[in-house]
Coordinates of N, CA and C and ligand atoms in Angstrom, one line a residue:
M1 N 3.3 -0.3 -5.9 CA 4.5 -0.3 -6.7 C 4.7 1.1 -7.3
Y2 N 5.8 1.8 -7.0 CA 6.0 3.2 -7.5 C 7.5 3.3 -7.7
N3 N 7.9 3.7 -8.9 CA 9.3 3.9 -9.2 C 9.5 5.3 -9.6
L4 N 10.5 5.9 -8.8 CA 10.8 7.3 -9.0 C 12.2 7.5 -9.3
V5 N 12.5 8.4 -10.3 CA 13.8 8.8 -10.6 C 14.1 10.1 -10.1
V6 N 15.2 10.2 -9.3 CA 15.6 11.5 -8.8 C 16.8 11.9 -9.6
F7 N 16.7 13.1 -10.3 CA 17.6 13.4 -11.3 C 18.1 14.9 -11.0
G8 N 19.4 15.1 -11.4 CA 19.9 16.5 -11.2 C 21.4 16.4 -11.3
A9 N 22.0 17.6 -11.4 CA 23.5 17.7 -11.5 C 24.2 17.2 -10.2
P10 N 25.5 17.0 -10.3 CA 26.2 16.7 -9.0 C 26.1 17.8 -8.1
G11 N 25.7 17.5 -6.8 CA 25.6 18.6 -5.8 C 24.2 19.2 -5.8
S12 N 23.2 18.7 -6.6 CA 21.9 19.3 -6.6 C 21.0 18.9 -5.5
G13 N 21.5 17.9 -4.7 CA 20.7 17.4 -3.5 C 20.0 16.1 -3.7
K14 N 20.4 15.3 -4.7 CA 19.7 14.1 -5.0 C 19.8 13.1 -3.8
G15 N 20.9 13.0 -3.2 CA 21.1 12.1 -2.0 C 20.2 12.5 -0.8
T16 N 20.3 13.8 -0.5 CA 19.5 14.4 0.6 C 18.0 14.2 0.4
Q17 N 17.5 14.6 -0.7 CA 16.1 14.5 -0.9 C 15.7 13.0 -1.1
S18 N 16.5 12.1 -1.7 CA 16.2 10.7 -1.8 C 16.0 10.1 -0.4
A19 N 16.9 10.5 0.5 CA 16.8 9.9 1.9 C 15.4 10.2 2.5
R20 N 15.0 11.5 2.3 CA 13.7 11.8 2.9 C 12.5 11.1 2.1
L21 N 12.7 11.0 0.8 CA 11.6 10.4 0.1 C 11.4 8.9 0.4
I22 N 12.6 8.2 0.8 CA 12.5 6.8 1.2 C 11.7 6.7 2.4
D23 N 11.9 7.6 3.4 CA 11.2 7.5 4.6 C 9.7 7.8 4.4
E24 N 9.4 8.7 3.5 CA 8.1 9.2 3.3 C 7.3 8.1 2.5
Y25 N 7.9 7.5 1.5 CA 7.1 6.6 0.7 C 7.5 5.1 0.9
G26 N 8.5 4.8 1.7 CA 8.9 3.4 2.0 C 9.4 2.7 0.7
L27 N 10.2 3.4 0.0 CA 10.7 2.7 -1.3 C 12.2 2.2 -1.1
Y28 N 12.6 1.4 -1.9 CA 14.0 0.8 -1.9 C 14.9 1.9 -2.6
H29 N 16.0 2.2 -2.0 CA 16.9 3.2 -2.5 C 18.0 2.6 -3.3
I30 N 18.2 3.0 -4.6 CA 19.4 2.5 -5.4 C 20.1 3.8 -5.7
S31 N 21.3 4.0 -5.1 CA 22.2 5.1 -5.5 C 23.4 4.5 -6.2
T32 N 23.5 4.7 -7.5 CA 24.6 4.1 -8.3 C 25.9 4.6 -7.8
G33 N 26.0 5.9 -7.5 CA 27.2 6.5 -7.0 C 27.7 5.8 -5.7
E34 N 26.7 5.6 -4.7 CA 27.1 5.0 -3.5 C 27.5 3.5 -3.7
L35 N 26.7 2.9 -4.6 CA 27.0 1.5 -4.9 C 28.5 1.3 -5.4
L36 N 28.9 2.2 -6.3 CA 30.2 2.2 -6.8 C 31.3 2.5 -5.8
R37 N 30.9 3.5 -4.9 CA 31.9 3.9 -3.9 C 32.1 2.8 -2.9
D38 N 31.0 2.0 -2.6 CA 31.1 0.9 -1.7 C 32.1 -0.2 -2.3
H39 N 32.0 -0.4 -3.6 CA 33.0 -1.3 -4.3 C 34.4 -0.8 -4.2
I40 N 34.6 0.6 -4.4 CA 35.9 1.1 -4.3 C 36.5 0.9 -2.8
A41 N 35.6 1.2 -1.8 CA 36.0 1.0 -0.4 C 36.4 -0.4 -0.1
R42 N 35.7 -1.4 -0.8 CA 36.0 -2.8 -0.5 C 37.1 -3.3 -1.5
D43 N 37.6 -2.4 -2.3 CA 38.7 -2.7 -3.3 C 38.4 -4.0 -4.1
T44 N 37.2 -4.0 -4.6 CA 36.8 -5.1 -5.5 C 37.3 -4.8 -6.9
E45 N 37.2 -5.8 -7.8 CA 37.6 -5.6 -9.2 C 36.8 -4.5 -9.8
L46 N 35.5 -4.6 -9.6 CA 34.6 -3.5 -10.1 C 34.9 -2.2 -9.6
G47 N 35.3 -2.1 -8.3 CA 35.6 -0.9 -7.6 C 36.9 -0.2 -8.3
R48 N 37.9 -1.1 -8.5 CA 39.1 -0.6 -9.1 C 38.8 0.0 -10.5
L49 N 38.0 -0.8 -11.3 CA 37.7 -0.3 -12.6 C 36.9 1.0 -12.6
A50 N 35.8 1.0 -11.7 CA 35.0 2.2 -11.6 C 35.8 3.4 -11.2
N51 N 36.8 3.2 -10.3 CA 37.5 4.4 -9.9 C 38.3 5.1 -11.0
T52 N 38.7 4.3 -12.0 CA 39.4 4.9 -13.1 C 38.5 6.0 -13.8
Y53 N 37.2 5.7 -13.8 CA 36.3 6.7 -14.4 C 35.9 7.8 -13.4
I54 N 35.5 7.4 -12.2 CA 35.0 8.3 -11.2 C 36.0 9.4 -10.8
S55 N 37.3 9.0 -10.6 CA 38.3 9.9 -10.2 C 38.6 11.0 -11.2
K56 N 38.2 10.7 -12.5 CA 38.4 11.7 -13.5 C 37.2 12.5 -13.8
G57 N 36.0 12.1 -13.1 CA 34.8 12.8 -13.4 C 34.0 12.3 -14.6
N58 N 34.4 11.2 -15.1 CA 33.7 10.6 -16.3 C 32.7 9.6 -15.8
L59 N 31.7 9.3 -16.7 CA 30.7 8.3 -16.5 C 31.3 6.9 -16.7
I60 N 30.8 5.9 -15.9 CA 31.0 4.5 -16.1 C 30.3 4.2 -17.4
P61 N 31.0 3.3 -18.3 CA 30.3 3.0 -19.6 C 28.9 2.5 -19.4
D62 N 28.0 2.8 -20.4 CA 26.6 2.4 -20.3 C 26.4 1.0 -20.1
E63 N 27.1 0.2 -20.9 CA 26.8 -1.3 -20.9 C 27.1 -1.9 -19.5
L64 N 28.2 -1.4 -18.9 CA 28.6 -1.9 -17.5 C 27.6 -1.4 -16.5
M65 N 27.2 -0.1 -16.6 CA 26.3 0.5 -15.6 C 24.9 -0.2 -15.7
I66 N 24.5 -0.5 -16.9 CA 23.2 -1.1 -17.1 C 23.2 -2.6 -16.5
D67 N 24.3 -3.3 -16.7 CA 24.5 -4.6 -16.1 C 24.4 -4.6 -14.6
I68 N 25.1 -3.6 -14.0 CA 25.1 -3.5 -12.6 C 23.7 -3.2 -12.0
L69 N 23.0 -2.3 -12.7 CA 21.6 -2.0 -12.3 C 20.7 -3.2 -12.4
S70 N 20.8 -3.9 -13.5 CA 19.9 -5.0 -13.7 C 20.2 -6.1 -12.6
H71 N 21.5 -6.3 -12.3 CA 21.9 -7.3 -11.2 C 21.3 -6.8 -9.9
T72 N 21.4 -5.5 -9.6 CA 20.9 -5.0 -8.3 C 19.4 -5.2 -8.2
L73 N 18.7 -5.0 -9.3 CA 17.2 -5.3 -9.2 C 16.9 -6.8 -9.0
D74 N 17.7 -7.6 -9.7 CA 17.4 -9.1 -9.6 C 17.8 -9.6 -8.2
S75 N 18.9 -9.1 -7.6 CA 19.3 -9.7 -6.4 C 18.7 -9.0 -5.1
N76 N 17.8 -8.1 -5.3 CA 17.1 -7.5 -4.1 C 15.6 -7.5 -4.4
P77 N 14.9 -8.6 -3.9 CA 13.5 -8.7 -4.1 C 12.7 -7.6 -3.6
E78 N 13.2 -6.9 -2.6 CA 12.4 -5.7 -2.1 C 12.2 -4.6 -3.1
T79 N 13.0 -4.7 -4.2 CA 12.8 -3.6 -5.3 C 11.5 -3.7 -5.9
A80 N 10.8 -4.9 -5.8 CA 9.5 -5.1 -6.4 C 8.5 -4.2 -5.8
R81 N 8.7 -3.7 -4.6 CA 7.7 -2.7 -4.0 C 7.9 -1.3 -4.5
G82 N 8.9 -1.1 -5.2 CA 9.2 0.3 -5.8 C 10.5 0.8 -5.4
V83 N 11.1 1.6 -6.3 CA 12.5 2.0 -6.1 C 12.6 3.5 -6.3
I84 N 13.5 4.1 -5.5 CA 14.0 5.5 -5.9 C 15.4 5.3 -6.6
F85 N 15.4 5.7 -7.8 CA 16.7 5.6 -8.6 C 17.4 7.0 -8.4
D86 N 18.5 6.9 -7.8 CA 19.2 8.2 -7.4 C 20.6 8.1 -8.2
G87 N 20.7 8.9 -9.2 CA 21.9 8.9 -10.0 C 21.9 8.0 -11.2
F88 N 20.8 7.3 -11.5 CA 20.6 6.5 -12.6 C 19.2 6.8 -13.1
P89 N 18.9 6.9 -14.4 CA 19.9 7.0 -15.5 C 20.6 8.3 -15.6
R90 N 21.8 8.2 -16.3 CA 22.5 9.5 -16.6 C 22.8 9.7 -18.1
T91 N 22.3 8.8 -18.9 CA 22.3 9.0 -20.3 C 21.0 8.5 -20.9
I92 N 20.8 8.9 -22.2 CA 19.5 8.5 -22.8 C 19.6 6.9 -23.0
E93 N 20.7 6.4 -23.3 CA 20.8 4.9 -23.4 C 20.4 4.2 -22.1
Q94 N 20.9 4.7 -21.0 CA 20.5 4.2 -19.7 C 19.0 4.3 -19.4
A95 N 18.4 5.5 -19.8 CA 17.0 5.7 -19.6 C 16.2 4.7 -20.4
K96 N 16.6 4.4 -21.7 CA 15.9 3.4 -22.5 C 16.0 2.0 -21.9
A97 N 17.2 1.7 -21.4 CA 17.4 0.4 -20.8 C 16.6 0.3 -19.5
L98 N 16.4 1.4 -18.7 CA 15.6 1.3 -17.5 C 14.2 1.0 -17.9
N99 N 13.7 1.7 -18.9 CA 12.3 1.5 -19.4 C 12.1 0.0 -19.7
D100 N 13.1 -0.6 -20.4 CA 13.0 -2.0 -20.8 C 13.1 -2.9 -19.6
M101 N 14.0 -2.6 -18.7 CA 14.2 -3.5 -17.5 C 12.9 -3.5 -16.7
L102 N 12.2 -2.3 -16.5 CA 11.0 -2.3 -15.7 C 9.9 -2.9 -16.4
A103 N 9.8 -2.7 -17.8 CA 8.7 -3.3 -18.5 C 8.8 -4.8 -18.4
K104 N 10.0 -5.4 -18.5 CA 10.1 -6.8 -18.3 C 9.6 -7.3 -17.0
R105 N 9.7 -6.4 -16.0 CA 9.2 -6.8 -14.6 C 7.8 -6.3 -14.4
G106 N 7.1 -6.0 -15.5 CA 5.7 -5.6 -15.4 C 5.5 -4.2 -14.8
S107 N 6.5 -3.3 -14.9 CA 6.4 -2.0 -14.3 C 6.9 -0.9 -15.2
K108 N 7.1 0.3 -14.6 CA 7.5 1.4 -15.4 C 8.1 2.5 -14.4
V109 N 8.7 3.5 -15.0 CA 9.0 4.7 -14.3 C 7.7 5.5 -14.1
H110 N 7.4 5.8 -12.9 CA 6.1 6.6 -12.7 C 6.3 8.1 -12.7
A111 N 7.5 8.5 -12.2 CA 7.7 10.0 -12.2 C 9.2 10.3 -12.1
V112 N 9.6 11.4 -12.5 CA 11.0 11.9 -12.5 C 11.0 13.3 -11.8
V113 N 11.8 13.4 -10.8 CA 12.0 14.7 -10.1 C 13.3 15.2 -10.6
G114 N 13.4 16.4 -11.1 CA 14.6 17.1 -11.6 C 14.9 18.2 -10.6
L115 N 16.0 18.1 -9.9 CA 16.4 19.2 -9.0 C 17.2 20.2 -9.7
E116 N 16.7 21.4 -9.8 CA 17.4 22.4 -10.7 C 18.1 23.5 -9.8
V117 N 19.4 23.5 -10.0 CA 20.3 24.4 -9.2 C 21.3 25.0 -10.2
D118 N 21.6 26.4 -10.0 CA 22.5 26.9 -11.0 C 24.0 26.5 -10.7
D119 N 24.8 26.6 -11.8 CA 26.2 26.0 -11.7 C 27.0 26.6 -10.6
A120 N 26.9 28.0 -10.4 CA 27.8 28.6 -9.4 C 27.5 28.0 -8.0
E121 N 26.2 27.7 -7.7 CA 25.9 27.2 -6.4 C 26.3 25.7 -6.3
L122 N 26.2 25.0 -7.4 CA 26.7 23.6 -7.4 C 28.1 23.5 -7.1
V123 N 29.0 24.3 -7.7 CA 30.4 24.3 -7.5 C 30.7 24.6 -6.0
D124 N 30.0 25.6 -5.5 CA 30.2 26.0 -4.1 C 29.8 24.8 -3.2
R125 N 28.7 24.2 -3.4 CA 28.3 23.1 -2.6 C 29.2 21.9 -2.6
L126 N 29.7 21.6 -3.9 CA 30.6 20.4 -4.0 C 32.0 20.7 -3.4
L127 N 32.5 21.9 -3.5 CA 33.7 22.2 -2.8 C 33.6 22.0 -1.3
K128 N 32.5 22.5 -0.8 CA 32.2 22.4 0.7 C 32.1 20.9 1.0
R129 N 31.4 20.1 0.2 CA 31.2 18.7 0.5 C 32.6 18.0 0.5
G130 N 33.4 18.4 -0.5 CA 34.7 17.8 -0.6 C 35.6 17.9 0.7
Q131 N 35.4 19.1 1.4 CA 36.1 19.2 2.6 C 35.7 18.3 3.7
E132 N 34.4 17.8 3.6 CA 33.9 16.9 4.7 C 33.9 15.4 4.2
S133 N 33.6 15.2 2.9 CA 33.4 13.8 2.5 C 34.6 13.1 2.2
G134 N 35.7 13.8 1.8 CA 36.9 13.1 1.4 C 36.7 12.4 0.1
R135 N 35.6 12.7 -0.6 CA 35.4 12.0 -1.9 C 36.5 12.5 -2.9
S136 N 37.1 11.5 -3.7 CA 38.2 11.8 -4.5 C 37.7 12.7 -5.7
D137 N 36.4 12.8 -6.0 CA 35.9 13.5 -7.2 C 35.4 14.9 -6.8
D138 N 35.4 15.3 -5.5 CA 35.0 16.6 -5.1 C 36.1 17.6 -5.0
N139 N 36.9 17.7 -6.1 CA 37.9 18.8 -6.2 C 37.6 19.6 -7.5
L140 N 38.1 20.8 -7.5 CA 37.6 21.8 -8.5 C 37.8 21.2 -10.0
E141 N 38.9 20.6 -10.3 CA 39.1 20.1 -11.6 C 38.1 19.1 -12.0
T142 N 37.9 18.1 -11.1 CA 36.9 17.0 -11.4 C 35.5 17.5 -11.3
I143 N 35.2 18.5 -10.5 CA 33.9 19.1 -10.4 C 33.5 19.7 -11.7
N144 N 34.4 20.5 -12.3 CA 34.2 21.1 -13.6 C 33.9 20.1 -14.7
R145 N 34.7 19.0 -14.6 CA 34.5 18.0 -15.6 C 33.1 17.3 -15.4
R146 N 32.8 17.1 -14.2 CA 31.5 16.4 -13.9 C 30.3 17.3 -14.4
L147 N 30.4 18.6 -14.2 CA 29.4 19.5 -14.6 C 29.3 19.5 -16.2
K148 N 30.4 19.4 -16.9 CA 30.4 19.4 -18.3 C 29.8 18.1 -18.8
V149 N 30.2 17.0 -18.2 CA 29.6 15.7 -18.5 C 28.1 15.7 -18.3
Y150 N 27.7 16.3 -17.1 CA 26.3 16.4 -16.9 C 25.5 17.1 -18.0
N151 N 26.1 18.3 -18.3 CA 25.4 19.2 -19.3 C 25.3 18.5 -20.7
D152 N 26.4 17.8 -21.0 CA 26.5 17.1 -22.4 C 25.6 15.8 -22.4
Q153 N 25.8 15.0 -21.4 CA 25.2 13.6 -21.5 C 24.0 13.4 -20.7
T154 N 23.8 14.1 -19.6 CA 22.7 13.8 -18.7 C 21.5 14.8 -18.8
A155 N 21.9 16.1 -19.0 CA 20.8 17.1 -19.1 C 19.7 16.7 -20.2
P156 N 20.2 16.1 -21.4 CA 19.1 15.7 -22.4 C 18.0 14.8 -21.9
L157 N 18.2 14.2 -20.7 CA 17.2 13.4 -20.1 C 15.9 14.2 -19.7
R158 N 16.1 15.5 -19.5 CA 15.0 16.3 -19.1 C 14.0 16.3 -20.3
D159 N 14.5 16.5 -21.5 CA 13.5 16.5 -22.7 C 13.0 15.1 -22.9
F160 N 13.8 14.0 -22.7 CA 13.4 12.7 -22.8 C 12.2 12.4 -21.9
Y161 N 12.3 12.7 -20.6 CA 11.2 12.4 -19.7 C 10.1 13.4 -19.8
T162 N 10.4 14.7 -20.3 CA 9.3 15.6 -20.5 C 8.4 15.0 -21.6
S163 N 9.0 14.5 -22.7 CA 8.2 14.0 -23.8 C 7.4 12.7 -23.3
E164 N 7.8 12.1 -22.3 CA 7.1 10.9 -21.7 C 6.0 11.4 -20.7
G165 N 6.0 12.8 -20.5 CA 5.0 13.4 -19.5 C 5.4 13.0 -18.1
K166 N 6.6 12.8 -17.8 CA 7.0 12.3 -16.4 C 7.9 13.3 -15.6
Y167 N 8.3 14.3 -16.3 CA 9.3 15.2 -15.7 C 8.7 16.3 -14.8
H168 N 9.2 16.4 -13.6 CA 8.7 17.4 -12.6 C 10.0 18.2 -12.2
G169 N 10.2 19.4 -12.8 CA 11.3 20.2 -12.4 C 11.0 21.0 -11.1
I170 N 12.0 20.9 -10.2 CA 11.8 21.5 -8.8 C 13.0 22.4 -8.6
K171 N 12.8 23.6 -8.1 CA 13.9 24.5 -7.7 C 14.7 23.9 -6.6
G172 N 15.9 23.6 -6.8 CA 16.7 22.8 -5.8 C 17.5 23.7 -4.9
S173 N 17.3 25.0 -4.8 CA 18.0 25.8 -3.9 C 17.0 26.3 -2.8
G174 N 17.6 26.7 -1.7 CA 16.7 27.1 -0.6 C 16.7 26.1 0.6
A175 N 15.7 26.2 1.4 CA 15.7 25.3 2.6 C 15.4 23.8 2.2
I176 N 16.0 22.8 2.8 CA 15.9 21.4 2.5 C 14.4 21.0 2.6
D177 N 13.8 21.5 3.7 CA 12.3 21.2 4.0 C 11.4 21.7 2.9
D178 N 11.7 23.0 2.5 CA 10.8 23.6 1.4 C 11.0 22.8 0.1
I179 N 12.2 22.4 -0.2 CA 12.4 21.6 -1.4 C 11.6 20.3 -1.4
F180 N 11.7 19.7 -0.2 CA 11.1 18.4 0.0 C 9.5 18.5 -0.1
N181 N 9.0 19.6 0.5 CA 7.6 19.8 0.3 C 7.1 20.1 -1.1
A182 N 8.0 20.8 -1.8 CA 7.7 21.1 -3.3 C 7.7 19.8 -4.1
I183 N 8.6 18.9 -3.7 CA 8.6 17.6 -4.4 C 7.4 16.8 -4.1
K184 N 7.0 16.7 -2.8 CA 5.8 15.9 -2.5 C 4.6 16.5 -3.2
S185 N 4.4 17.8 -3.2 CA 3.3 18.4 -3.9 C 3.3 18.0 -5.4
A186 N 4.4 18.1 -6.0 CA 4.5 17.8 -7.4 C 4.2 16.3 -7.7
L187 N 4.6 15.5 -6.8 CA 4.4 14.0 -7.0 C 3.0 13.5 -6.6
L188 N 2.3 14.3 -5.8 CA 1.0 13.9 -5.3 C 0.1 13.3 -6.4
P189 N -0.1 14.0 -7.6 CA -1.0 13.4 -8.6 C -0.5 12.2 -9.3
T190 N 0.8 11.9 -9.1 CA 1.4 10.7 -9.7 C 1.3 9.4 -8.8
R191 N 0.9 9.6 -7.6 CA 1.0 8.5 -6.6 C -0.2 7.5 -6.7
G192 N -1.2 7.9 -7.5 CA -2.3 7.0 -7.7 C -3.2 6.8 -6.5
Ligands
AMP201 P1 27.2 10.4 -7.7 O1 27.4 9.9 -6.4 O2 25.8 10.1 -8.2 O3 27.5 11.8 -7.9 O4 28.1 9.5 -8.7 C1 29.5 9.6 -8.6 C2 30.2 9.1 -9.8 O5 29.9 7.7 -10.0 C3 29.8 9.8 -11.1 O6 30.6 11.0 -11.4 C4 30.1 8.7 -12.2 O7 31.5 8.6 -12.4 C5 29.7 7.4 -11.4 N1 28.3 7.1 -11.7 C6 27.3 7.1 -10.8 N2 26.1 6.7 -11.4 C7 26.4 6.5 -12.7 C8 25.6 6.2 -13.9 N3 24.3 6.0 -13.8 N4 26.3 6.1 -15.1 C9 27.6 6.3 -15.2 N5 28.4 6.6 -14.1 C10 27.8 6.8 -12.9

């Protein structure tokens, strides 16, 4: 059982590195962004509600997001073997709730990988992604809003997890393989 949080600004490479880490460690992947986009694509009630926040670059309210995550853990028994949390938590309140949820299941967050990329490169990457992904939130206005939300609400998690002794900051620019190798080296001592 090994639970890993992959943390970083929009465009920092969370999805790309999570996909590799799943293959490497055989963990269950929970991407809250993908989960919400799936609801939007299926036009569910949750999808319509989520889209009102996502399209503006704002976060889904904590209470709702925590409920969704708790439900995802309960309804997927494979999560018991360990999870990569990609895009969750994004606030201190979510991080505390995650600690509680895992403690109730007799587990914990084992490590947090923080992908560190400067703002100019993030904007560049997100604009490029927007041309290919068709994501409604990859346009300049929403990107700027998402980066502000990240700096105000999500970046404080770095101190939260540093004080828990779990934070591993990794330079998130350069070749994908080099970043992946740096993550694996940093996590090696946490793998037990
Ligand atoms: P992502 O794919 O991780 O960049 O997420 C896309 C969008 O989904 C974010 O900009 C938020 O609007 C929403 N979202 C994803 N995860 C969370 C979360 N943990 N808390 C609140 N909102 C979230």
